[in-house]
Amino acid sequence: MLHIDNRNETGITKFLFLGLGNPIELQPFLFLLFLVIYLVTSIGNIIIIILVAANQHLHIPMYFFLGNLSCVEIFYSSTILPKMLADLLGGDRTITVRNCLFQYYLFGSCVGVETFLLAAMSYDRYLAICRPLFYTSLMNKEICFQLIAVAWINGFMANSIIVFLIAQFSFCGPNVIDHYFCDLSPLKKLSCSDPSLFELIVLLLSFIFTIAPFFLTFSSYICIIGSIIKIQSIIGRRKAFSTCSSHLMVVCLFYSTLIIVYILPDTPTLRHLNKIFSIFYTILTPLANPLIYTLRNKEVHQALRRTVDKLRTFFEGS
Ligand SMILES: *[C@@H]1O[C@H](CO)[C@@H](O)[C@H](O)[C@H]1NC(C)=O
C-alpha cells in the first residue's frame, strides 16, 4: 500500500527549481530567447485556431484535429514557460508543493491529450490514404468529435489518477528539483514514501495512455508509407505524401524527444542532456507545429493568404 503518514504537515511545503543549470550571465539571453519562443508559439497557434474557425473549407476532420492540437499546445507551453521565464528573470525559483502538483497535472494532461490527438490524426490520414473508399463512412464530423472528446477526457483522467497518488506522498527533504518544471520523475525522487505501488500504476497507465496511442500512430504510418510506395505515378505519390508529411514531421519530433527523455538513464552527466531534450518536447514541439503547418501545408497556406487578403481589403476599404 501507499505509505501515508502525517509527516506531510511538518515536511516540505515548497520546492526549489535548479532550472537549466546555465551560468548566470546567460540568464538575460535565455530569458529573451524563451520569451520570443513563447510569443511565437502562442501567436502561431492562435493563428491556426482562427484560420480553422474562419475558413469553411477547413471544416473537415483533419483541421478540427489540428485546431484542437493548437489549443493543447497553447495550454501546454503556458504551464511551463511563464514560470520558467519568471525564474530566469530572477524570480525566487520556488514553487509550493500544491502548485507543483498542479503544474504537473496540467502539463501531463496536455501531453496525454496530445498523444491521443496525434494518434487520431494519423488514423484520419490512414483512412484517407489507405482506405479512401471508406473514408466518408469511417470518418465524419461526429466520429471526429467523439475522437477529440475521448482525447481530452483520457488525457485529463489518466493524470488525475497519477496526481491523486502523488498527493498522498510525503516529501521530507531535500526539496531541490534539478529541472525547470515539475516533471514526474524528479518529484518521485524527492518523496520519502514507498513508490512501488505508484510505479506499477504509472506503468499501467502509461501503457494504456501513451504506448497504445504511440503504436496506433506508428502502425498507421507504416500502412500509409506502404501504400504511398505502391502508387505508380510520381505525381500521385507526391500528392499523397504532401497530405501527411506535415503531420509526420510533428509526430516524429514529439515522439523522438519524448522517448529520449524517458529512456535516458538518470545519471548526473546525462541529466543535463535530459533537460536539453526536455526543452525539445516541452517547448519546441508546440512551436514547431504551427510553423510546420503554416509553412508546409498548402491548404493552410492558402487559407492564411485569403484571410490576410480579406483583412487588407477590409482595412483599405474602411
Ligand atoms: C476541436 O474539435 C471540435 C470537435 O470536432 C471542433 O468543433 C472545434 O472547432 C475544434 N477546435 C478548434 C480550435 O479547432
Tab-separated table of C-alpha atoms and ligand atoms in Angstrom:
chain	number	residue	atom	x	y	z
A	1	MET	CA	0.000	0.000	0.000
A	2	LEU	CA	0.956	3.608	-0.326
A	3	HIS	CA	2.715	4.810	2.724
A	4	ILE	CA	0.644	7.619	4.164
A	5	ASP	CA	1.698	9.413	7.283
A	6	ASN	CA	1.419	12.852	8.805
A	7	ARG	CA	4.989	13.939	8.128
A	8	ASN	CA	3.454	15.861	5.265
A	9	GLU	CA	2.365	18.585	7.641
A	10	THR	CA	5.765	19.134	9.190
A	11	GLY	CA	7.616	18.330	5.982
A	12	ILE	CA	8.313	20.297	2.893
A	13	THR	CA	5.864	22.848	1.581
A	14	LYS	CA	7.989	24.337	-1.189
A	15	PHE	CA	10.317	23.027	-3.857
A	16	LEU	CA	13.244	24.857	-5.376
A	17	PHE	CA	13.925	24.611	-9.118
A	18	LEU	CA	17.572	24.433	-10.127
A	19	GLY	CA	16.482	25.418	-13.621
A	20	LEU	CA	18.578	24.775	-16.681
A	21	GLY	CA	21.844	24.930	-14.767
A	22	ASN	CA	23.105	27.728	-17.002
A	23	PRO	CA	25.730	30.296	-15.961
A	24	ILE	CA	24.106	33.390	-14.506
A	25	GLU	CA	25.463	35.657	-17.285
A	26	LEU	CA	23.377	33.737	-19.795
A	27	GLN	CA	20.160	34.432	-17.922
A	28	PRO	CA	19.076	37.625	-19.780
A	29	PHE	CA	19.819	35.962	-23.102
A	30	LEU	CA	17.857	32.838	-22.229
A	31	PHE	CA	15.027	34.988	-20.926
A	32	LEU	CA	14.742	36.788	-24.252
A	33	LEU	CA	15.107	33.587	-26.235
A	34	PHE	CA	12.337	31.778	-24.347
A	35	LEU	CA	10.152	34.884	-24.324
A	36	VAL	CA	10.350	35.046	-28.119
A	37	ILE	CA	9.651	31.305	-28.342
A	38	TYR	CA	6.633	31.687	-26.067
A	39	LEU	CA	5.222	34.590	-28.048
A	40	VAL	CA	5.754	32.899	-31.413
A	41	THR	CA	4.225	29.661	-30.095
A	42	SER	CA	1.127	31.382	-28.749
A	43	ILE	CA	0.610	33.639	-31.747
A	44	GLY	CA	1.291	30.850	-34.246
A	45	ASN	CA	-1.169	28.502	-32.587
A	46	ILE	CA	-3.795	31.224	-32.198
A	47	ILE	CA	-3.459	31.949	-35.920
A	48	ILE	CA	-4.107	28.278	-36.703
A	49	ILE	CA	-7.195	28.231	-34.473
A	50	ILE	CA	-8.518	31.386	-36.158
A	51	LEU	CA	-7.798	30.041	-39.648
A	52	VAL	CA	-9.603	26.795	-38.922
A	53	ALA	CA	-12.568	28.606	-37.399
A	54	ALA	CA	-12.786	31.250	-40.144
A	55	ASN	CA	-12.373	29.119	-43.260
A	56	GLN	CA	-15.350	26.992	-44.216
A	57	HIS	CA	-13.294	24.663	-46.400
A	58	LEU	CA	-11.080	23.812	-43.428
A	59	HIS	CA	-14.105	22.480	-41.560
A	60	ILE	CA	-13.056	18.877	-42.103
A	61	PRO	CA	-11.752	16.365	-39.538
A	62	MET	CA	-8.084	16.878	-40.346
A	63	TYR	CA	-8.263	20.574	-39.493
A	64	PHE	CA	-10.535	20.130	-36.492
A	65	PHE	CA	-7.826	17.867	-35.103
A	66	LEU	CA	-5.218	20.455	-35.970
A	67	GLY	CA	-7.194	23.256	-34.297
A	68	ASN	CA	-7.535	21.187	-31.149
A	69	LEU	CA	-3.844	20.328	-31.245
A	70	SER	CA	-3.040	24.029	-31.385
A	71	CYS	CA	-5.301	24.582	-28.403
A	72	VAL	CA	-3.464	21.916	-26.390
A	73	GLU	CA	-0.139	23.371	-27.359
A	74	ILE	CA	-1.050	26.822	-26.110
A	75	PHE	CA	-2.035	25.330	-22.731
A	76	TYR	CA	0.972	23.095	-22.753
A	77	SER	CA	3.547	25.832	-23.191
A	78	SER	CA	1.631	28.085	-20.798
A	79	THR	CA	2.026	25.549	-17.995
A	80	ILE	CA	5.807	25.662	-18.241
A	81	LEU	CA	7.109	28.814	-19.874
A	82	PRO	CA	5.649	31.633	-17.717
A	83	LYS	CA	7.120	30.142	-14.525
A	84	MET	CA	10.398	29.432	-16.285
A	85	LEU	CA	10.565	32.988	-17.620
A	86	ALA	CA	9.879	34.420	-14.162
A	87	ASP	CA	12.678	32.259	-12.731
A	88	LEU	CA	15.088	33.374	-15.448
A	89	LEU	CA	14.233	36.965	-14.686
A	90	GLY	CA	15.424	36.411	-11.134
A	91	GLY	CA	12.208	35.199	-9.536
A	92	ASP	CA	12.547	33.168	-6.359
A	93	ARG	CA	12.622	29.798	-8.181
A	94	THR	CA	10.424	28.165	-5.579
A	95	ILE	CA	7.049	26.557	-6.103
A	96	THR	CA	4.657	25.295	-3.457
A	97	VAL	CA	4.064	21.564	-3.412
A	98	ARG	CA	0.456	22.172	-4.369
A	99	ASN	CA	1.333	24.349	-7.376
A	100	CYS	CA	3.982	21.884	-8.389
A	101	LEU	CA	1.413	19.095	-8.480
A	102	PHE	CA	-0.953	21.362	-10.356
A	103	GLN	CA	1.737	22.208	-12.895
A	104	TYR	CA	2.447	18.528	-13.411
A	105	TYR	CA	-1.265	17.817	-13.693
A	106	LEU	CA	-1.845	20.367	-16.446
A	107	PHE	CA	1.365	19.550	-18.257
A	108	GLY	CA	0.934	15.771	-18.046
A	109	SER	CA	-2.677	16.020	-19.149
A	110	CYS	CA	-1.748	18.111	-22.162
A	111	VAL	CA	0.898	15.568	-23.150
A	112	GLY	CA	-1.786	12.899	-22.835
A	113	VAL	CA	-4.260	14.825	-24.972
A	114	GLU	CA	-1.522	15.481	-27.499
A	115	THR	CA	-0.609	11.795	-27.850
A	116	PHE	CA	-4.273	10.921	-28.427
A	117	LEU	CA	-4.798	13.725	-30.917
A	118	LEU	CA	-1.668	12.736	-32.840
A	119	ALA	CA	-2.970	9.161	-32.941
A	120	ALA	CA	-6.404	10.319	-34.125
A	121	MET	CA	-4.771	12.468	-36.799
A	122	SER	CA	-2.707	9.544	-38.051
A	123	TYR	CA	-5.788	7.364	-38.126
A	124	ASP	CA	-7.522	10.058	-40.177
A	125	ARG	CA	-4.598	10.143	-42.647
A	126	TYR	CA	-4.537	6.325	-42.676
A	127	LEU	CA	-8.194	6.207	-43.708
A	128	ALA	CA	-7.730	8.949	-46.307
A	129	ILE	CA	-4.721	7.319	-47.944
A	130	CYS	CA	-5.147	3.588	-47.364
A	131	ARG	CA	-8.952	3.260	-47.233
A	132	PRO	CA	-10.161	6.158	-49.413
A	133	LEU	CA	-13.397	4.384	-50.375
A	134	PHE	CA	-14.461	4.080	-46.752
A	135	TYR	CA	-13.194	7.455	-45.638
A	136	THR	CA	-16.533	9.246	-45.557
A	137	SER	CA	-18.256	6.427	-43.719
A	138	LEU	CA	-15.481	5.890	-41.171
A	139	MET	CA	-14.528	9.493	-40.568
A	140	ASN	CA	-17.199	12.156	-40.379
A	141	LYS	CA	-17.794	15.129	-38.147
A	142	GLU	CA	-19.484	13.059	-35.491
A	143	ILE	CA	-16.712	10.462	-35.232
A	144	CYS	CA	-14.154	13.249	-35.325
A	145	PHE	CA	-15.947	14.971	-32.464
A	146	GLN	CA	-16.027	11.725	-30.467
A	147	LEU	CA	-12.331	11.059	-31.011
A	148	ILE	CA	-11.484	14.590	-29.896
A	149	ALA	CA	-13.679	14.260	-26.812
A	150	VAL	CA	-12.007	10.946	-25.954
A	151	ALA	CA	-8.579	12.568	-26.310
A	152	TRP	CA	-9.390	15.377	-23.881
A	153	ILE	CA	-11.157	13.156	-21.365
A	154	ASN	CA	-8.459	10.461	-21.374
A	155	GLY	CA	-5.586	12.901	-21.112
A	156	PHE	CA	-7.036	14.566	-18.050
A	157	MET	CA	-8.386	11.403	-16.454
A	158	ALA	CA	-5.112	9.465	-16.518
A	159	ASN	CA	-3.286	12.316	-14.880
A	160	SER	CA	-5.980	12.852	-12.271
A	161	ILE	CA	-5.193	9.371	-11.029
A	162	ILE	CA	-1.450	9.963	-11.060
A	163	VAL	CA	-1.703	13.312	-9.289
A	164	PHE	CA	-4.103	11.898	-6.723
A	165	LEU	CA	-1.485	9.249	-5.923
A	166	ILE	CA	1.414	11.720	-5.719
A	167	ALA	CA	-0.640	13.904	-3.427
A	168	GLN	CA	-0.528	11.047	-0.914
A	169	PHE	CA	3.274	11.075	-0.888
A	170	SER	CA	5.279	12.573	1.923
A	171	PHE	CA	8.109	14.865	0.986
A	172	CYS	CA	10.673	15.072	3.766
A	173	GLY	CA	13.623	16.648	2.004
A	174	PRO	CA	15.741	17.554	0.163
A	175	ASN	CA	13.412	19.884	-1.686
A	176	VAL	CA	15.550	20.709	-4.708
A	177	ILE	CA	14.226	19.822	-8.162
A	178	ASP	CA	17.035	19.580	-10.679
A	179	HIS	CA	14.819	20.682	-13.532
A	180	TYR	CA	12.907	23.699	-14.796
A	181	PHE	CA	9.407	22.349	-14.209
A	182	CYS	CA	7.651	19.730	-12.100
A	183	ASP	CA	8.007	16.514	-14.001
A	184	LEU	CA	7.060	13.164	-12.609
A	185	SER	CA	10.471	11.569	-12.077
A	186	PRO	CA	12.125	14.412	-10.127
A	187	LEU	CA	9.005	14.589	-7.952
A	188	LYS	CA	9.042	10.869	-7.293
A	189	LYS	CA	12.710	11.014	-6.404
A	190	LEU	CA	12.079	13.630	-3.723
A	191	SER	CA	9.408	11.687	-1.930
A	192	CYS	CA	10.208	9.507	1.034
A	193	SER	CA	7.198	7.232	0.585
A	194	ASP	CA	7.452	3.775	-0.868
A	195	PRO	CA	6.895	4.270	-4.601
A	196	SER	CA	6.447	0.647	-5.670
A	197	LEU	CA	2.648	0.610	-5.988
A	198	PHE	CA	2.755	4.063	-7.551
A	199	GLU	CA	5.302	2.927	-10.113
A	200	LEU	CA	3.188	-0.052	-11.017
A	201	ILE	CA	0.110	2.110	-11.559
A	202	VAL	CA	2.068	4.670	-13.586
A	203	LEU	CA	3.456	1.871	-15.724
A	204	LEU	CA	-0.026	0.553	-16.343
A	205	LEU	CA	-1.452	3.994	-17.113
A	206	SER	CA	1.402	4.941	-19.402
A	207	PHE	CA	0.902	1.688	-21.217
A	208	ILE	CA	-2.760	2.452	-21.830
A	209	PHE	CA	-2.469	6.169	-22.374
A	210	THR	CA	0.878	6.637	-24.097
A	211	ILE	CA	2.131	3.415	-25.573
A	212	ALA	CA	-1.211	2.429	-27.106
A	213	PRO	CA	-1.635	5.741	-28.988
A	214	PHE	CA	2.029	5.534	-29.953
A	215	PHE	CA	1.556	2.133	-31.574
A	216	LEU	CA	-1.622	3.291	-33.269
A	217	THR	CA	0.244	6.258	-34.722
A	218	PHE	CA	3.221	4.140	-35.668
A	219	SER	CA	1.219	1.409	-37.380
A	220	SER	CA	-0.939	3.943	-39.232
A	221	TYR	CA	2.210	5.444	-40.688
A	222	ILE	CA	3.609	2.058	-41.661
A	223	CYS	CA	0.410	1.413	-43.659
A	224	ILE	CA	0.462	4.935	-45.090
A	225	ILE	CA	4.063	4.706	-46.235
A	226	GLY	CA	3.392	1.207	-47.559
A	227	SER	CA	0.548	2.429	-49.751
A	228	ILE	CA	2.362	5.562	-50.873
A	229	ILE	CA	5.268	3.436	-52.104
A	230	LYS	CA	2.828	1.328	-54.114
A	231	ILE	CA	1.454	4.343	-56.013
A	232	GLN	CA	2.886	4.183	-59.534
A	233	SER	CA	2.947	7.795	-60.659
A	234	ILE	CA	5.437	10.145	-59.071
A	235	ILE	CA	2.885	12.982	-59.021
A	236	GLY	CA	0.313	10.802	-57.288
A	237	ARG	CA	2.894	9.685	-54.781
A	238	ARG	CA	3.953	13.242	-54.046
A	239	LYS	CA	0.344	14.356	-53.696
A	240	ALA	CA	-0.493	11.582	-51.230
A	241	PHE	CA	2.643	12.267	-49.245
A	242	SER	CA	2.023	16.016	-49.097
A	243	THR	CA	-1.241	15.494	-47.218
A	244	CYS	CA	0.509	13.760	-44.347
A	245	SER	CA	4.100	14.979	-44.382
A	246	SER	CA	3.483	17.944	-42.044
A	247	HIS	CA	1.793	15.687	-39.560
A	248	LEU	CA	4.511	13.053	-39.851
A	249	MET	CA	7.142	15.673	-39.018
A	250	VAL	CA	5.245	16.769	-35.906
A	251	VAL	CA	4.797	13.159	-34.800
A	252	CYS	CA	8.482	12.336	-35.278
A	253	LEU	CA	9.645	15.399	-33.386
A	254	PHE	CA	7.272	14.802	-30.496
A	255	TYR	CA	7.871	11.103	-30.019
A	256	SER	CA	11.612	11.027	-30.682
A	257	THR	CA	12.332	13.606	-27.993
A	258	LEU	CA	9.769	12.150	-25.595
A	259	ILE	CA	11.323	8.707	-25.931
A	260	ILE	CA	14.852	10.038	-25.480
A	261	VAL	CA	13.860	11.910	-22.309
A	262	TYR	CA	12.169	8.938	-20.687
A	263	ILE	CA	14.606	6.280	-21.812
A	264	LEU	CA	17.900	8.024	-20.995
A	265	PRO	CA	19.242	6.559	-17.752
A	266	ASP	CA	19.281	9.058	-14.913
A	267	THR	CA	22.964	9.705	-14.258
A	268	PRO	CA	24.323	13.157	-13.362
A	269	THR	CA	26.049	13.673	-16.726
A	270	LEU	CA	23.072	12.508	-18.726
A	271	ARG	CA	20.711	14.613	-16.614
A	272	HIS	CA	21.952	17.704	-18.397
A	273	LEU	CA	21.261	16.104	-21.746
A	274	ASN	CA	17.884	15.059	-20.433
A	275	LYS	CA	16.996	18.688	-19.679
A	276	ILE	CA	18.047	19.738	-23.161
A	277	PHE	CA	15.834	17.109	-24.750
A	278	SER	CA	13.014	18.090	-22.389
A	279	ILE	CA	13.262	21.553	-23.915
A	280	PHE	CA	12.632	19.961	-27.285
A	281	TYR	CA	9.407	18.287	-26.404
A	282	THR	CA	8.084	20.747	-23.835
A	283	ILE	CA	8.983	23.960	-25.613
A	284	LEU	CA	9.936	23.332	-29.205
A	285	THR	CA	7.143	20.914	-30.200
A	286	PRO	CA	4.399	23.498	-29.565
A	287	LEU	CA	6.486	25.980	-31.530
A	288	ALA	CA	7.193	23.640	-34.417
A	289	ASN	CA	3.603	22.612	-35.031
A	290	PRO	CA	2.255	25.967	-36.285
A	291	LEU	CA	5.471	26.640	-38.179
A	292	ILE	CA	5.384	23.289	-39.956
A	293	TYR	CA	1.713	23.609	-40.832
A	294	THR	CA	1.674	27.229	-41.933
A	295	LEU	CA	4.848	26.923	-43.967
A	296	ARG	CA	4.421	23.499	-45.484
A	297	ASN	CA	0.746	22.754	-45.755
A	298	LYS	CA	-0.758	24.187	-48.937
A	299	GLU	CA	-4.326	24.447	-47.680
A	300	VAL	CA	-3.320	26.271	-44.508
A	301	HIS	CA	-1.035	28.418	-46.596
A	302	GLN	CA	-3.878	29.399	-48.941
A	303	ALA	CA	-6.276	29.958	-46.063
A	304	LEU	CA	-3.712	32.248	-44.481
A	305	ARG	CA	-3.276	34.204	-47.702
A	306	ARG	CA	-7.056	34.526	-48.199
A	307	THR	CA	-7.581	35.704	-44.632
A	308	VAL	CA	-4.785	38.270	-44.939
A	309	ASP	CA	-6.284	39.495	-48.232
A	310	LYS	CA	-9.698	39.784	-46.636
A	311	LEU	CA	-8.259	41.769	-43.741
A	312	ARG	CA	-6.369	44.015	-46.152
A	313	THR	CA	-9.451	44.861	-48.231
A	314	PHE	CA	-11.366	45.397	-45.016
A	315	PHE	CA	-8.848	47.918	-43.680
A	316	GLU	CA	-8.259	49.602	-47.046
A	317	GLY	CA	-11.988	49.902	-47.612
A	318	SER	CA	-12.708	51.469	-44.231
B	1	LIG	C1	-11.956	20.915	-31.765
B	1	LIG	O1	-12.785	19.889	-32.203
B	1	LIG	C2	-14.174	20.168	-32.177
B	1	LIG	C3	-14.934	18.899	-32.488
B	1	LIG	O2	-14.738	18.429	-33.777
B	1	LIG	C4	-14.464	21.299	-33.144
B	1	LIG	O3	-15.846	21.593	-33.150
B	1	LIG	C5	-13.658	22.509	-32.713
B	1	LIG	O4	-13.845	23.559	-33.634
B	1	LIG	C6	-12.182	22.158	-32.636
B	1	LIG	N1	-11.465	23.278	-32.056
B	1	LIG	C7	-10.643	24.040	-32.759
B	1	LIG	C8	-9.997	25.152	-32.007
B	1	LIG	O5	-10.409	23.855	-33.925
